[in-house]
mmCIF file of C-alpha atoms in Angstrom:
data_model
loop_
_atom_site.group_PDB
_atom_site.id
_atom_site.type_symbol
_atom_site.label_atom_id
_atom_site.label_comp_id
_atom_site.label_asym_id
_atom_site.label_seq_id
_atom_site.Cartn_x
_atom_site.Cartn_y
_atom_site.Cartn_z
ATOM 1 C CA UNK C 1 -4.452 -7.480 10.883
ATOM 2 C CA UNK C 2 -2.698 -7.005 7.489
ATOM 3 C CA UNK C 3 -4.390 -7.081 3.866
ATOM 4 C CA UNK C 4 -2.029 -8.751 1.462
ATOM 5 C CA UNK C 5 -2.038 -9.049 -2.372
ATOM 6 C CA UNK C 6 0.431 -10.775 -4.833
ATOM 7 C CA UNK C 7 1.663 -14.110 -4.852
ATOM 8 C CA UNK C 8 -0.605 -16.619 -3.058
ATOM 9 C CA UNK C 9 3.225 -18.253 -1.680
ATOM 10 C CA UNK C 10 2.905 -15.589 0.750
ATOM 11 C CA UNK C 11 2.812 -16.551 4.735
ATOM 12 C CA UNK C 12 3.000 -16.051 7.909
ATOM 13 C CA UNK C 13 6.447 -17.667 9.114
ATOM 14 C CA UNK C 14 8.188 -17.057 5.473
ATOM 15 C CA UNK C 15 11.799 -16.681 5.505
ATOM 16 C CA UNK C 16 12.120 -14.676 2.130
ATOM 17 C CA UNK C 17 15.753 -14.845 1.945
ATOM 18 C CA UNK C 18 14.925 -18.256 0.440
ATOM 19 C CA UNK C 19 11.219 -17.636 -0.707
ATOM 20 C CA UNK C 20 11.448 -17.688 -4.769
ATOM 21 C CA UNK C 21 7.712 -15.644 -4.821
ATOM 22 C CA UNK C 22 7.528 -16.766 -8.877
ATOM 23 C CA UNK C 23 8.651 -20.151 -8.592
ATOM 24 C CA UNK C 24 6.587 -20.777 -4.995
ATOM 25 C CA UNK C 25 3.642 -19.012 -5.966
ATOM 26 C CA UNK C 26 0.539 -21.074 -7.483
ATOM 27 C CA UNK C 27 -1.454 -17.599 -8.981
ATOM 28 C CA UNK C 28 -1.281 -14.272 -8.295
ATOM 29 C CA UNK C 29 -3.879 -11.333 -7.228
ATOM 30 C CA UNK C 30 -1.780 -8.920 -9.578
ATOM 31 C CA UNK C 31 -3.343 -7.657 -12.865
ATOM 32 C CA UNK C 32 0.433 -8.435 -14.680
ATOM 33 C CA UNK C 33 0.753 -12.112 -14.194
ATOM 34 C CA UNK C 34 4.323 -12.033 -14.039
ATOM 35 C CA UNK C 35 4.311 -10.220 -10.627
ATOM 36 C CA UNK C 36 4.466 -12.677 -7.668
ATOM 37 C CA UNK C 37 5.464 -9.949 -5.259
ATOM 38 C CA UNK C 38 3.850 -9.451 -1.944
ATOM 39 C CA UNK C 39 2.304 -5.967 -1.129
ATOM 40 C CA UNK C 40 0.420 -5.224 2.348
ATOM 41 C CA UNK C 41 -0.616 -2.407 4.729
ATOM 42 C CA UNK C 42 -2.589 -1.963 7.934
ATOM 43 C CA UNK C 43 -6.534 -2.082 7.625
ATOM 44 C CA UNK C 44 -8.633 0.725 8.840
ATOM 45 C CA UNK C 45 -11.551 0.324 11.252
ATOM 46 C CA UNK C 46 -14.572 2.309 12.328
ATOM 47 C CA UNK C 47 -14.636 2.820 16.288
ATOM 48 C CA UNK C 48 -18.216 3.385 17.442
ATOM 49 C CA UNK C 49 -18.640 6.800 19.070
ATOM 50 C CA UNK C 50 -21.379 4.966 21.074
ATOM 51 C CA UNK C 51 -19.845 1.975 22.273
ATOM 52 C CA UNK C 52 -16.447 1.464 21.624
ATOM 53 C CA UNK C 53 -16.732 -1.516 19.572
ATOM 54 C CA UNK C 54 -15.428 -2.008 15.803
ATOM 55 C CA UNK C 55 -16.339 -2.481 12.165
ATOM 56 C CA UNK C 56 -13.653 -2.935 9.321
ATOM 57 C CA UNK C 57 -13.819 0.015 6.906
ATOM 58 C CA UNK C 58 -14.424 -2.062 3.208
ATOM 59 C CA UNK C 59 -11.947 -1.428 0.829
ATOM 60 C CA UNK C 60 -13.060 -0.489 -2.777
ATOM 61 C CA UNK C 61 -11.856 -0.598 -6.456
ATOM 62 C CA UNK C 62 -9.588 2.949 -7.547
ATOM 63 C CA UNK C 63 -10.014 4.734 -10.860
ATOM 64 C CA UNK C 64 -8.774 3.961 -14.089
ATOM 65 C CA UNK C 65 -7.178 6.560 -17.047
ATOM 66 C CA UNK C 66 -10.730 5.922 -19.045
ATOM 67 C CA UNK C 67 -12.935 6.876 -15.755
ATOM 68 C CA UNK C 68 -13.881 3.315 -15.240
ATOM 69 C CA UNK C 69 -12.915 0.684 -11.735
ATOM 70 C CA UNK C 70 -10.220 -1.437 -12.224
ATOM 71 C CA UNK C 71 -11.413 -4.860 -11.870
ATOM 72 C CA UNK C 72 -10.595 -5.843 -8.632
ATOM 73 C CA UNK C 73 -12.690 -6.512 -4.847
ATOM 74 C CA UNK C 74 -10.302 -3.601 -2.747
ATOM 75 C CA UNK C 75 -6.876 -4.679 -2.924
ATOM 76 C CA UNK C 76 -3.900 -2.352 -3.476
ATOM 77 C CA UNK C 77 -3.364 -0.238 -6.739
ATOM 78 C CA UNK C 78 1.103 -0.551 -7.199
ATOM 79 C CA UNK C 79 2.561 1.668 -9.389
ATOM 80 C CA UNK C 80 6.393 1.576 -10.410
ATOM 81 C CA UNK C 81 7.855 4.466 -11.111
ATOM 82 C CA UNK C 82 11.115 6.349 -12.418
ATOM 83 C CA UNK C 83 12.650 10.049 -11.618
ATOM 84 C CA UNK C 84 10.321 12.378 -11.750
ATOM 85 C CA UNK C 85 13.277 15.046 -12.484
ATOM 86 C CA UNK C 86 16.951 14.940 -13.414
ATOM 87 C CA UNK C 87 17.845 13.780 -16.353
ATOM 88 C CA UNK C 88 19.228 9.636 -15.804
ATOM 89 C CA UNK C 89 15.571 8.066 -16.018
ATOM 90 C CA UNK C 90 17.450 4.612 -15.536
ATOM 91 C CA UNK C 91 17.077 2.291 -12.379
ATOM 92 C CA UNK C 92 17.805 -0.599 -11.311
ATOM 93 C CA UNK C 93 15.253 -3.121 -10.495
ATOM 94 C CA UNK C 94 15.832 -5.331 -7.058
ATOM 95 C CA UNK C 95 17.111 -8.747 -6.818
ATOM 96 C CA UNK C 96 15.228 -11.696 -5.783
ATOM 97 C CA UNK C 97 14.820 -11.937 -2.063
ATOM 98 C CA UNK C 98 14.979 -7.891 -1.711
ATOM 99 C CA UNK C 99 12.500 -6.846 1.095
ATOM 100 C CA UNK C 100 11.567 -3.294 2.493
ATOM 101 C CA UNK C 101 9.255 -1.057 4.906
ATOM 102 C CA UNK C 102 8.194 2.488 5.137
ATOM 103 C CA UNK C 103 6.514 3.989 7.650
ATOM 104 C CA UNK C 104 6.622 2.866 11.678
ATOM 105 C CA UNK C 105 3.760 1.598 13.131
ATOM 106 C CA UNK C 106 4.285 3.441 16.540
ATOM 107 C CA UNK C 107 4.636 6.528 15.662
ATOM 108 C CA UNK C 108 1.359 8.781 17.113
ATOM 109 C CA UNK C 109 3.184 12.315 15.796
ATOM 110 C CA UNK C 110 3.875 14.439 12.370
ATOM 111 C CA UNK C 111 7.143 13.635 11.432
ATOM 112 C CA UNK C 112 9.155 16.688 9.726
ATOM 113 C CA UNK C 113 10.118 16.781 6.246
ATOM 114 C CA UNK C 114 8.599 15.712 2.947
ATOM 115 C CA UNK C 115 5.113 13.437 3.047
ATOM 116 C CA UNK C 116 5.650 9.852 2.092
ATOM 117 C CA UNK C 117 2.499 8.252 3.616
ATOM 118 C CA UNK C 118 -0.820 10.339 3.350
ATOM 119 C CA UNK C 119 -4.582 10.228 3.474
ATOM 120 C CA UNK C 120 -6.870 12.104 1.378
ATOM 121 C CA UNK C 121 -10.383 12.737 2.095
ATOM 122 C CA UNK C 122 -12.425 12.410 -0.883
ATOM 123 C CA UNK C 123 -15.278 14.343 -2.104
ATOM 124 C CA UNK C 124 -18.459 11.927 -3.266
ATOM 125 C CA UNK C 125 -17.256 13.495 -7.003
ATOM 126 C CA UNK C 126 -14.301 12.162 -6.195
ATOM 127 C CA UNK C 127 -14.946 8.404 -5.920
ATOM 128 C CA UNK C 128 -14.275 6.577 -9.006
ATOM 129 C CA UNK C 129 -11.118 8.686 -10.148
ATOM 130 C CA UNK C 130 -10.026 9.144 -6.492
ATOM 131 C CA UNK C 131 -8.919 12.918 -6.455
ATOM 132 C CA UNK C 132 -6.752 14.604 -8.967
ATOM 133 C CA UNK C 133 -3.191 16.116 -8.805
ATOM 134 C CA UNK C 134 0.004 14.608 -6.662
ATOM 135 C CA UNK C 135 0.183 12.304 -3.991
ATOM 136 C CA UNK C 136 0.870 13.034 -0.306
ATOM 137 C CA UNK C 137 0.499 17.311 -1.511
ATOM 138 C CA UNK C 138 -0.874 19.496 0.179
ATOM 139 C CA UNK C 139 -4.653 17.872 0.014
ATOM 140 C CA UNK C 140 -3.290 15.249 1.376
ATOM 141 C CA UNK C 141 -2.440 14.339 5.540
ATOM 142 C CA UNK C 142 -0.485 12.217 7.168
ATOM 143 C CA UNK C 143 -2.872 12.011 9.914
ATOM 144 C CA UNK C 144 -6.407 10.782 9.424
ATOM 145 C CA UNK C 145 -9.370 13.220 8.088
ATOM 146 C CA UNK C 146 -10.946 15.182 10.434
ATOM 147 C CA UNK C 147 -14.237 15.589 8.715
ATOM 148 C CA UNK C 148 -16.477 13.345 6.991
ATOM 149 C CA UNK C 149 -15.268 11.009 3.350
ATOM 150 C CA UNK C 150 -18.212 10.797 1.551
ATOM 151 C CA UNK C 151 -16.095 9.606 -1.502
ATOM 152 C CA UNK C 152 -13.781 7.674 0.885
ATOM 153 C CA UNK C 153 -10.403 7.690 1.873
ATOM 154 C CA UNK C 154 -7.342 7.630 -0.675
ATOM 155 C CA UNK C 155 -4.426 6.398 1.837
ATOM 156 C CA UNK C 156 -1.011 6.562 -0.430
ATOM 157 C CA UNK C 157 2.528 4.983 1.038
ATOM 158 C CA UNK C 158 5.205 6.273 -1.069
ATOM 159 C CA UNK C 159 8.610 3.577 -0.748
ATOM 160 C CA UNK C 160 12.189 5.206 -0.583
ATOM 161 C CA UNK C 161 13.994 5.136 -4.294
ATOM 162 C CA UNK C 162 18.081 4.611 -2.928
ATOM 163 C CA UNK C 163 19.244 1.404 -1.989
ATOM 164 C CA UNK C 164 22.768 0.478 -0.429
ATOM 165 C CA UNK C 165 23.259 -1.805 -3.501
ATOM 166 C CA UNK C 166 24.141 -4.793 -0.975
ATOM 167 C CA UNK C 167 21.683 -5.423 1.668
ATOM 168 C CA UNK C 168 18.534 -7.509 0.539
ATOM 169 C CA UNK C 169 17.002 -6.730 3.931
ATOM 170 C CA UNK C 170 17.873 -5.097 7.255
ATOM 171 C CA UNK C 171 17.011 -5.571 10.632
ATOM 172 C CA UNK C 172 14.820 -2.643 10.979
ATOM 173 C CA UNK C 173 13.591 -3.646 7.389
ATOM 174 C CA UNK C 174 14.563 -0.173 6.202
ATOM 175 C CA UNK C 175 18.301 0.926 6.948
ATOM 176 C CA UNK C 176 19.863 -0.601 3.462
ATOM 177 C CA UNK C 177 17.093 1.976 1.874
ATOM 178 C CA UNK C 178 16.891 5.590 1.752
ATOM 179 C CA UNK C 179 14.407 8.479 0.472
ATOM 180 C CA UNK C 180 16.105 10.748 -2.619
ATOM 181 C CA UNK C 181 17.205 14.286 -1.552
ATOM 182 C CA UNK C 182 13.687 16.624 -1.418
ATOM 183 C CA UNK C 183 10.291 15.159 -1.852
ATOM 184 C CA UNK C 184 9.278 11.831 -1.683
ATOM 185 C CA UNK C 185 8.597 11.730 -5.026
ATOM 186 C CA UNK C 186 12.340 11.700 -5.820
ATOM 187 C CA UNK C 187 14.433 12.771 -8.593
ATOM 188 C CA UNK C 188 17.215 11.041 -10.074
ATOM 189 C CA UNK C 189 19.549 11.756 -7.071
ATOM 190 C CA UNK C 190 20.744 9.327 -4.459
ATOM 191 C CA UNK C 191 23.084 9.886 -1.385
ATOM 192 C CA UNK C 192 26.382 8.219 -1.291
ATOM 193 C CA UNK C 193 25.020 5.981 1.396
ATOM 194 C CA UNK C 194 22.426 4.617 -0.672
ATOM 195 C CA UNK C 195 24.066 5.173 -4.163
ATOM 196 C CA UNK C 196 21.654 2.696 -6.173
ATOM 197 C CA UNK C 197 18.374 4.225 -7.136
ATOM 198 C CA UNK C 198 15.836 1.166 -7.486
ATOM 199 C CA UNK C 199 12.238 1.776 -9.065
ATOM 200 C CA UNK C 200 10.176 3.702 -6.700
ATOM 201 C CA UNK C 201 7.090 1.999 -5.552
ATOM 202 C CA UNK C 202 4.254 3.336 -4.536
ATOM 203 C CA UNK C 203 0.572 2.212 -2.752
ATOM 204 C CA UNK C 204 -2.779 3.357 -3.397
ATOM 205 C CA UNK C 205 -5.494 1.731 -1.222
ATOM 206 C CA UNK C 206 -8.875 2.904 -0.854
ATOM 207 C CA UNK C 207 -11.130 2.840 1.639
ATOM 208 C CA UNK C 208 -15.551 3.017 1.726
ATOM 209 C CA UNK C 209 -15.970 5.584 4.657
ATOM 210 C CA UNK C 210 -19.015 6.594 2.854
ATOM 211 C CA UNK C 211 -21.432 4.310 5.756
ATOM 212 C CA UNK C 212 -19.167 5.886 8.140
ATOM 213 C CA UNK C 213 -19.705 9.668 7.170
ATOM 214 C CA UNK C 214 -21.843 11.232 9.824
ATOM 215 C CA UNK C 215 -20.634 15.026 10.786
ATOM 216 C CA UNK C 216 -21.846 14.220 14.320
ATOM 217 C CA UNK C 217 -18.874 11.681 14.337
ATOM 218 C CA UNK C 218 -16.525 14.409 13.630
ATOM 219 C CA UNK C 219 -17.440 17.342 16.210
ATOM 220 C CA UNK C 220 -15.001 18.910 18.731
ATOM 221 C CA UNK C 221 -11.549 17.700 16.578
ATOM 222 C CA UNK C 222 -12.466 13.830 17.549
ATOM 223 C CA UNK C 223 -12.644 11.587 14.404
ATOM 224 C CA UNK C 224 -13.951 7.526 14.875
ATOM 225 C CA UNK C 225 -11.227 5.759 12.216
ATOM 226 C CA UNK C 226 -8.579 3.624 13.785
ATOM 227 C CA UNK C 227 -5.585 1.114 12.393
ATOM 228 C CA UNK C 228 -5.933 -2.370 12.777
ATOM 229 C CA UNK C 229 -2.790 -2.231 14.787
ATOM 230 C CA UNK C 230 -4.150 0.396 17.303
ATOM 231 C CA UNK C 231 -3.107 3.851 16.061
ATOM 232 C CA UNK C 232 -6.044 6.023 16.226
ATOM 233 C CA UNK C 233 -3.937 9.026 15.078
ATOM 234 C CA UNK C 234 -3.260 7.421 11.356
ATOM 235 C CA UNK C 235 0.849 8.555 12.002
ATOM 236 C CA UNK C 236 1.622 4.805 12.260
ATOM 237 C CA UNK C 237 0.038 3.862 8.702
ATOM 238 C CA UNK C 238 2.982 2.553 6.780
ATOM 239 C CA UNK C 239 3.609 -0.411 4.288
ATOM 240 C CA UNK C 240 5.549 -3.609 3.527
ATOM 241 C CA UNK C 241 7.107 -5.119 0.494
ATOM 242 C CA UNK C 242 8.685 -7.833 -0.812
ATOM 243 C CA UNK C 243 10.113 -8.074 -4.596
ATOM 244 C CA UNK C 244 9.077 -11.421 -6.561
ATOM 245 C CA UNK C 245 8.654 -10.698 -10.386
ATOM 246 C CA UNK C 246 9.615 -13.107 -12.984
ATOM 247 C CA UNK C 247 12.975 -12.574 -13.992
ATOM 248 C CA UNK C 248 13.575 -9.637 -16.630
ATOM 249 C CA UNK C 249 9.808 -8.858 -16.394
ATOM 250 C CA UNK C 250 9.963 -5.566 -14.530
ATOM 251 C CA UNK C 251 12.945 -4.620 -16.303
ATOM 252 C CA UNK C 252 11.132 -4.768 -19.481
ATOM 253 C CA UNK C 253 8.256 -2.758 -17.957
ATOM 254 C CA UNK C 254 10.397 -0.025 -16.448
ATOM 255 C CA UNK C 255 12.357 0.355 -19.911
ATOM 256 C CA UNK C 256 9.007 0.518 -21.750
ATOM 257 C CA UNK C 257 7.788 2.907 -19.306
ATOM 258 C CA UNK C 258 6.357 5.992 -20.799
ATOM 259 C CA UNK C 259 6.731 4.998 -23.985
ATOM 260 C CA UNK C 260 5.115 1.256 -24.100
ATOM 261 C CA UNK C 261 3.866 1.453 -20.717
ATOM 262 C CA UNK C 262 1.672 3.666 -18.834
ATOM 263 C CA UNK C 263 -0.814 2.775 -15.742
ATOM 264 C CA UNK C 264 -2.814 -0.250 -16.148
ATOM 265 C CA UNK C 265 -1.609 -0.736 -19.646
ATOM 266 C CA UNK C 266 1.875 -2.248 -20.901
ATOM 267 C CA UNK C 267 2.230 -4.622 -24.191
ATOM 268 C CA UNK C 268 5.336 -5.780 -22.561
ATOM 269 C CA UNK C 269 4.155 -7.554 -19.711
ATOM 270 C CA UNK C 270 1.577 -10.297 -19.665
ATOM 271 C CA UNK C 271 -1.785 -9.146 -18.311
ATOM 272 C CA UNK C 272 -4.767 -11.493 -16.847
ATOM 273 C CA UNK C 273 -8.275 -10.965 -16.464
ATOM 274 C CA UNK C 274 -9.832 -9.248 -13.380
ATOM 275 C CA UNK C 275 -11.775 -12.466 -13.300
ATOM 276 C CA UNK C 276 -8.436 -14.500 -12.538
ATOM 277 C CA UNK C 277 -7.105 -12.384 -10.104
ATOM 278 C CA UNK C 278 -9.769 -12.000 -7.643
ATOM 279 C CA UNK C 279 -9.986 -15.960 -7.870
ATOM 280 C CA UNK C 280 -6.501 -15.864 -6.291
ATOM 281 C CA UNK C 281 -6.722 -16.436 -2.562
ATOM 282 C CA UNK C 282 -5.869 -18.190 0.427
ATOM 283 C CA UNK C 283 -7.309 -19.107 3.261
ATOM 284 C CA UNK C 284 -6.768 -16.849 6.259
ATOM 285 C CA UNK C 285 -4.072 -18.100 8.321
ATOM 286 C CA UNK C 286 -5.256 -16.531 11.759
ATOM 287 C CA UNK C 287 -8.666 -17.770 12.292
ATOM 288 C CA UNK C 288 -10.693 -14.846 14.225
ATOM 289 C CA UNK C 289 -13.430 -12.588 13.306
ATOM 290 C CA UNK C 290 -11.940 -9.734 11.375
ATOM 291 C CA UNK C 291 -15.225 -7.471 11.675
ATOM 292 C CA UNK C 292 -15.884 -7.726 8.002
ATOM 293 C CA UNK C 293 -19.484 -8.644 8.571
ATOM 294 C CA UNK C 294 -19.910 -8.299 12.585
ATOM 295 C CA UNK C 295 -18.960 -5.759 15.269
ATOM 296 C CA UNK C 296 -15.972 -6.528 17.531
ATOM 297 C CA UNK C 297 -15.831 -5.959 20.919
ATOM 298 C CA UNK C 298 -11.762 -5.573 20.569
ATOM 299 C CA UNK C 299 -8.973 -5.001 17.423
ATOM 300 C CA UNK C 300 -8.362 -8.647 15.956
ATOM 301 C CA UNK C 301 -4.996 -10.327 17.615
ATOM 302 C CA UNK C 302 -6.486 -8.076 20.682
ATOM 303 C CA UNK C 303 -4.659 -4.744 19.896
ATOM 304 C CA UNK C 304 -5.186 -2.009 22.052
ATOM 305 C CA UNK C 305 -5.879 1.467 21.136
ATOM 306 C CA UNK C 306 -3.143 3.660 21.846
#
């Protein structure tokens, strides 16, 4: 059980070494229209204390800048972004086709070195601007919360910035990528492995744990959130992506960046209403009950917790 935004040409048996995302796509769920890409992560699901079964966690709008909700039912807020030190700001954007993954669903451990993919447990303050200061620092965890989100859950998946410069994919979906020397927020250094340093892309998806708050649901280290794919540890959150923009779009963006582009607002790209994008849909291709409205006895697709 995946949530997926982007371009509605996404599906289930794709082959996206031939998948043109701009060309295939009818509309997409991205505020810049000239984005066809596909962006998805894991949902998150409330496992009752009492008896076992499950409830998806809603998803909610994040902040904007001007302390307002972007327009948008949930989704997945995608930022693009260049070196945050060094002094070569340049990248260069993906080709067509180009498809990666961070993260491993089976891990159930802390991993060493720097946080890529984090949760942060917000205050009820906290919910429309969705916590201040860096991503995946030291408010942040890789595992889930162990106390109550009044203001919900922040969960961030930070994508590597290197790229082998050859590979569109790899088996593993992540070998012909690499994470910059240091933090995951990376500089404008790449190893000679993966000499090509490629915008870095990050997730922000947040989730309503407010209905899902109660302290007795938190006592003795026990906490009651688990992954649609089974990991009730939140190690295994990770996140999928596959490159579609309209050609020379997000190379106008990442040029304009900082100067004529910042957050949700860049002159150079083509915007469309909230309106628009939450019209773009598709039906769900695996009919079950996802728990959205009812309690489910078992994980949709019949994952087990472990």
């Amino acid at each position: 059980m995946h949530q997926i935004v982007g371009g509605n040409s996404f599906n289930a048996t794709m082959d996206h070494s031939e998948l043109d995302p701009p060309t295939a796509s009818k509309c997409t769920s991205c505020k810049m229209s000239e984005d066809f890409s596909n962006y998805w992560t894991g949902s998150i699901y409330f496992r009752s204390p009492e008896n076992g079964t499950f409830k998806r966690i809603p998803q909610m709008a994040n902040g904007r800048l001007n302390g307002t909700l972007l327009e948008q039912e949930g989704g997945i807020t995608v930022y693009y972004m260049r070196p945050f030190s060094g002094t070569n700001k340049k990248v260069t954007v993906m080709p067509s086709g180009f498809r990666m993954l961070t993260g491993d669903p089976t891990l159930r451990n802390k991993q060493s070195g720097s946080l890529a993919i984090c949760h942060r447990c917000l205050a009820e303050s906290e919910r429309v601007m969705g916590g201040s200061g860096a991503p995946c620092s030291a408010k942040d965890t890789a595992e889930f919360p162990k106390t109550p989100c009044l203001g919900g859950i922040r969960a961030t998946v930070i994508f590597p910035s290197c790229w082998d410069g050859k590979n569109l994919d790899s088996p593993d979906h992540r070998s012909h990528v690499a994470y910059a020397p240091g933090s995951a927020l990376a500089g404008d250094k790449c190893p000679s492995t993966h000499p090509v340093r490629i915008p870095q892309v990050m997730y922000e998806v947040m989730y309503d744990t407010s209905k899902f708050a109660d302290p007795a649901y938190y006592k003795n280290g026990k906490q009651p959130l688990v992954y649609s794919f089974g990991d009730p540890t939140g190690y295994g959150a990770h996140g999928d992506y596959l490159f579609g923009w309209e050609k020379g779009a997000l190379d106008r963006a990442m040029d304009a960046l900082g100067s004529n582009c910042f957050s949700e607002t860049c002159p150079v790209l083509k915007l469309q209403s909230g309106e628009n994008l939450i019209k773009c849909t598709k039906p769900q291709q695996a009919i079950e009950d996802t728990g959205t409205n009812t309690w489910l006895k078992e994980l949709p697709g019949g994952m087990t917790v472990q």
